[in-house]
PDB file of C-alpha atoms in Angstrom:
ATOM      1  CA  MET A   1      27.260 -17.121  -0.090  1.00  0.00           C
ATOM      2  CA  GLN A   2      26.819 -20.252   1.994  1.00  0.00           C
ATOM      3  CA  GLU A   3      25.332 -18.109   4.870  1.00  0.00           C
ATOM      4  CA  ARG A   4      22.785 -16.606   2.387  1.00  0.00           C
ATOM      5  CA  VAL A   5      21.778 -19.933   1.061  1.00  0.00           C
ATOM      6  CA  ALA A   6      21.340 -21.237   4.685  1.00  0.00           C
ATOM      7  CA  LEU A   7      19.480 -18.113   5.537  1.00  0.00           C
ATOM      8  CA  GLU A   8      17.119 -18.552   2.385  1.00  0.00           C
ATOM      9  CA  SER A   9      16.489 -22.398   3.189  1.00  0.00           C
ATOM     10  CA  GLU A  10      15.627 -21.577   6.816  1.00  0.00           C
ATOM     11  CA  ILE A  11      13.185 -18.798   5.843  1.00  0.00           C
ATOM     12  CA  ILE A  12      11.576 -21.110   3.258  1.00  0.00           C
ATOM     13  CA  ARG A  13      11.313 -23.876   5.922  1.00  0.00           C
ATOM     14  CA  LYS A  14       9.604 -21.393   8.358  1.00  0.00           C
ATOM     15  CA  CYS A  15       7.162 -20.391   5.519  1.00  0.00           C
ATOM     16  CA  LEU A  16       6.241 -23.816   4.650  1.00  0.00           C
ATOM     17  CA  SER A  17       5.703 -24.803   8.039  1.00  0.00           C
ATOM     18  CA  ARG A  18       3.050 -22.185   8.855  1.00  0.00           C
ATOM     19  CA  SER A  19      -0.574 -22.996   8.507  1.00  0.00           C
ATOM     20  CA  GLU A  20      -2.989 -20.916   6.265  1.00  0.00           C
ATOM     21  CA  LEU A  21      -4.571 -19.423   9.484  1.00  0.00           C
ATOM     22  CA  GLN A  22      -1.264 -17.858  10.456  1.00  0.00           C
ATOM     23  CA  CYS A  23      -0.270 -14.247   9.556  1.00  0.00           C
ATOM     24  CA  SER A  24       1.737 -13.922   6.222  1.00  0.00           C
ATOM     25  CA  PHE A  25       4.389 -11.777   8.193  1.00  0.00           C
ATOM     26  CA  LEU A  26       7.020 -13.036  10.347  1.00  0.00           C
ATOM     27  CA  GLU A  27      10.402 -11.531  11.803  1.00  0.00           C
ATOM     28  CA  TYR A  28      13.499 -13.842  11.433  1.00  0.00           C
ATOM     29  CA  ARG A  29      17.087 -12.845  12.347  1.00  0.00           C
ATOM     30  CA  GLY A  30      16.557  -9.137  11.641  1.00  0.00           C
ATOM     31  CA  TYR A  31      14.662  -9.606   8.417  1.00  0.00           C
ATOM     32  CA  LYS A  32      10.873  -8.855   8.097  1.00  0.00           C
ATOM     33  CA  VAL A  33       9.563 -11.729   5.815  1.00  0.00           C
ATOM     34  CA  ILE A  34       6.235 -11.321   3.861  1.00  0.00           C
ATOM     35  CA  TYR A  35       4.898 -14.158   1.901  1.00  0.00           C
ATOM     36  CA  ARG A  36       1.915 -15.236   0.070  1.00  0.00           C
ATOM     37  CA  ARG A  37       0.790 -18.621  -1.334  1.00  0.00           C
ATOM     38  CA  TYR A  38      -0.906 -18.825  -4.618  1.00  0.00           C
ATOM     39  CA  ALA A  39      -1.864 -22.426  -5.367  1.00  0.00           C
ATOM     40  CA  SER A  40       1.407 -24.392  -4.992  1.00  0.00           C
ATOM     41  CA  LEU A  41       3.650 -21.351  -5.424  1.00  0.00           C
ATOM     42  CA  PHE A  42       5.070 -19.313  -2.573  1.00  0.00           C
ATOM     43  CA  PHE A  43       6.181 -15.884  -3.107  1.00  0.00           C
ATOM     44  CA  ILE A  44       8.474 -14.514  -0.559  1.00  0.00           C
ATOM     45  CA  VAL A  45       9.851 -10.940   0.061  1.00  0.00           C
ATOM     46  CA  GLY A  46      12.401 -10.160   2.651  1.00  0.00           C
ATOM     47  CA  THR A  47      13.201  -6.647   4.000  1.00  0.00           C
ATOM     48  CA  ILE A  48      15.657  -5.289   6.318  1.00  0.00           C
ATOM     49  CA  ALA A  49      16.152  -2.109   8.259  1.00  0.00           C
ATOM     50  CA  ASN A  50      18.218   0.804   6.304  1.00  0.00           C
ATOM     51  CA  PRO A  51      21.651  -0.016   7.324  1.00  0.00           C
ATOM     52  CA  ASP A  52      22.617   3.626   7.279  1.00  0.00           C
ATOM     53  CA  ALA A  53      20.404   4.335  10.240  1.00  0.00           C
ATOM     54  CA  GLY A  54      22.521   2.635  12.550  1.00  0.00           C
ATOM     55  CA  PRO A  55      22.466  -0.965  14.108  1.00  0.00           C
ATOM     56  CA  LYS A  56      19.417  -0.247  16.294  1.00  0.00           C
ATOM     57  CA  ALA A  57      17.294   0.896  13.411  1.00  0.00           C
ATOM     58  CA  GLU A  58      13.821  -0.168  13.021  1.00  0.00           C
ATOM     59  CA  ASN A  59      12.335  -1.918   9.862  1.00  0.00           C
ATOM     60  CA  THR A  60       9.728   0.289   8.814  1.00  0.00           C
ATOM     61  CA  GLU A  61       8.643  -1.516   5.615  1.00  0.00           C
ATOM     62  CA  ASN A  62       4.951  -1.664   5.210  1.00  0.00           C
ATOM     63  CA  GLU A  63       3.970  -5.436   5.279  1.00  0.00           C
ATOM     64  CA  LEU A  64       0.537  -4.733   3.402  1.00  0.00           C
ATOM     65  CA  GLY A  65       2.321  -2.697   0.719  1.00  0.00           C
ATOM     66  CA  MET A  66       4.526  -5.891   0.262  1.00  0.00           C
ATOM     67  CA  LEU A  67       1.706  -8.203   0.094  1.00  0.00           C
ATOM     68  CA  GLU A  68       0.059  -5.922  -2.451  1.00  0.00           C
ATOM     69  CA  PHE A  69       3.423  -5.988  -4.516  1.00  0.00           C
ATOM     70  CA  ILE A  70       3.293  -9.826  -4.386  1.00  0.00           C
ATOM     71  CA  HIS A  71      -0.371  -9.768  -5.564  1.00  0.00           C
ATOM     72  CA  THR A  72       0.453  -7.248  -8.364  1.00  0.00           C
ATOM     73  CA  LEU A  73       3.539  -9.454  -9.500  1.00  0.00           C
ATOM     74  CA  VAL A  74       1.226 -12.633  -9.663  1.00  0.00           C
ATOM     75  CA  GLU A  75      -1.594 -10.870 -11.482  1.00  0.00           C
ATOM     76  CA  THR A  76       1.156  -9.624 -14.005  1.00  0.00           C
ATOM     77  CA  MET A  77       2.573 -13.071 -14.505  1.00  0.00           C
ATOM     78  CA  ASP A  78      -0.842 -14.571 -14.864  1.00  0.00           C
ATOM     79  CA  LYS A  79      -1.721 -11.987 -17.627  1.00  0.00           C
ATOM     80  CA  TRP A  80       1.534 -12.893 -19.315  1.00  0.00           C
ATOM     81  CA  ALA A  81       1.408 -16.651 -19.026  1.00  0.00           C
ATOM     82  CA  GLY A  82      -2.242 -17.298 -18.586  1.00  0.00           C
ATOM     83  CA  SER A  83      -2.354 -18.967 -15.274  1.00  0.00           C
ATOM     84  CA  ILE A  84       1.136 -18.964 -13.815  1.00  0.00           C
ATOM     85  CA  CYS A  85       2.551 -22.363 -12.656  1.00  0.00           C
ATOM     86  CA  GLU A  86       5.902 -23.796 -11.601  1.00  0.00           C
ATOM     87  CA  LEU A  87       6.719 -24.806 -15.140  1.00  0.00           C
ATOM     88  CA  ASP A  88       6.174 -21.176 -16.652  1.00  0.00           C
ATOM     89  CA  ILE A  89       8.710 -20.068 -13.905  1.00  0.00           C
ATOM     90  CA  MET A  90      11.157 -22.668 -14.449  1.00  0.00           C
ATOM     91  CA  TYR A  91      11.177 -22.765 -18.291  1.00  0.00           C
ATOM     92  CA  GLN A  92      10.881 -19.063 -18.800  1.00  0.00           C
ATOM     93  CA  LEU A  93      12.983 -17.685 -15.780  1.00  0.00           C
ATOM     94  CA  GLU A  94      14.522 -15.014 -17.889  1.00  0.00           C
ATOM     95  CA  GLN A  95      11.138 -13.531 -18.767  1.00  0.00           C
ATOM     96  CA  VAL A  96      10.149 -13.783 -15.290  1.00  0.00           C
ATOM     97  CA  HIS A  97      13.308 -11.910 -14.097  1.00  0.00           C
ATOM     98  CA  PHE A  98      12.398  -9.191 -16.880  1.00  0.00           C
ATOM     99  CA  ILE A  99       8.980  -8.753 -15.131  1.00  0.00           C
ATOM    100  CA  VAL A 100      10.374  -8.333 -11.741  1.00  0.00           C
ATOM    101  CA  ASP A 101      13.195  -5.938 -13.251  1.00  0.00           C
ATOM    102  CA  GLU A 102      10.354  -3.746 -14.797  1.00  0.00           C
ATOM    103  CA  MET A 103       8.731  -3.510 -11.366  1.00  0.00           C
ATOM    104  CA  VAL A 104      11.623  -3.145  -8.997  1.00  0.00           C
ATOM    105  CA  MET A 105      14.892  -1.150  -9.158  1.00  0.00           C
ATOM    106  CA  ASN A 106      17.450  -0.849  -6.475  1.00  0.00           C
ATOM    107  CA  GLY A 107      15.094  -2.430  -4.010  1.00  0.00           C
ATOM    108  CA  GLN A 108      12.353   0.276  -4.702  1.00  0.00           C
ATOM    109  CA  ILE A 109       8.958  -0.424  -6.430  1.00  0.00           C
ATOM    110  CA  LEU A 110       8.855   1.543  -9.499  1.00  0.00           C
ATOM    111  CA  GLU A 111       6.000   0.349 -11.726  1.00  0.00           C
ATOM    112  CA  THR A 112       2.764  -1.421 -10.690  1.00  0.00           C
ATOM    113  CA  ASN A 113       0.739  -0.955 -14.037  1.00  0.00           C
ATOM    114  CA  ARG A 114       0.573  -4.363 -15.602  1.00  0.00           C
ATOM    115  CA  ARG A 115       0.268  -2.779 -18.989  1.00  0.00           C
ATOM    116  CA  ASN A 116       3.394  -0.743 -18.672  1.00  0.00           C
ATOM    117  CA  ILE A 117       5.265  -3.793 -17.139  1.00  0.00           C
ATOM    118  CA  LEU A 118       4.264  -6.228 -20.010  1.00  0.00           C
ATOM    119  CA  ARG A 119       4.693  -3.689 -22.897  1.00  0.00           C
ATOM    120  CA  PRO A 120       8.528  -4.413 -23.429  1.00  0.00           C
ATOM    121  CA  ILE A 121       7.987  -8.233 -23.445  1.00  0.00           C
ATOM    122  CA  ASP A 122       5.082  -7.861 -25.787  1.00  0.00           C
ATOM    123  CA  LEU A 123       7.420  -5.769 -28.177  1.00  0.00           C
ATOM    124  CA  LEU A 124      10.210  -8.350 -27.962  1.00  0.00           C
ATOM    125  CA  GLU A 125       7.794 -11.244 -28.610  1.00  0.00           C
ATOM    126  CA  ALA A 126       6.411  -9.367 -31.603  1.00  0.00           C
ATOM    127  CA  GLU A 127       9.583  -8.548 -33.022  1.00  0.00           C
ATOM    128  CA  SER A 128      10.973 -12.068 -32.538  1.00  0.00           C
ATOM    129  CA  LYS A 129       7.950 -13.438 -34.689  1.00  0.00           C
ATOM    130  CA  LYS A 130       8.414 -11.089 -37.626  1.00  0.00           C
ATOM    131  CA  LYS A 131      10.330 -12.775 -40.576  1.00  0.00           C
ATOM    132  CA  GLY A 132      13.850 -11.234 -40.673  1.00  0.00           C
ATOM    133  CA  GLY A 133      13.278  -9.272 -37.539  1.00  0.00           C
ATOM    134  CA  ILE A 134      16.122  -8.482 -35.175  1.00  0.00           C
ATOM    135  CA  PHE A 135      15.278 -11.503 -33.078  1.00  0.00           C
ATOM    136  CA  GLY A 136      13.822 -13.697 -35.788  1.00  0.00           C
ATOM    137  CA  ARG A 137      15.412 -16.551 -37.649  1.00  0.00           C
ATOM    138  CA  ARG A 138      17.123 -16.025 -40.897  1.00  0.00           C
TER     139      ARG A 138
END
């Protein structure tokens, strides 16, 4: 666990130290790192080569596809929260995780349609507002 935290910290430092004129892709310790900055938020995705392909396997993940995924994620969160900011993520982390879970399963991107991603959250919020609903106060 400590190794993972150290790796995450190193990758974050690498991304923060890069200028806006530099490419949003980098390779670090066997990982392909794709990041994008939106205002004061950094979204970072790391990929690794398929471990079943052997030790010399090449990481063939599409960097532009990952940038598009990050953009779709941010657009979805913007639609959900208005204009997404750090406080939205900090205070509503469970909903943010729910959005990511609706988009990604087992490391594969499954859904990119914002309406389909946000539908379950909208249904939960509508149900919680109903008087006597399953999530409402009694």
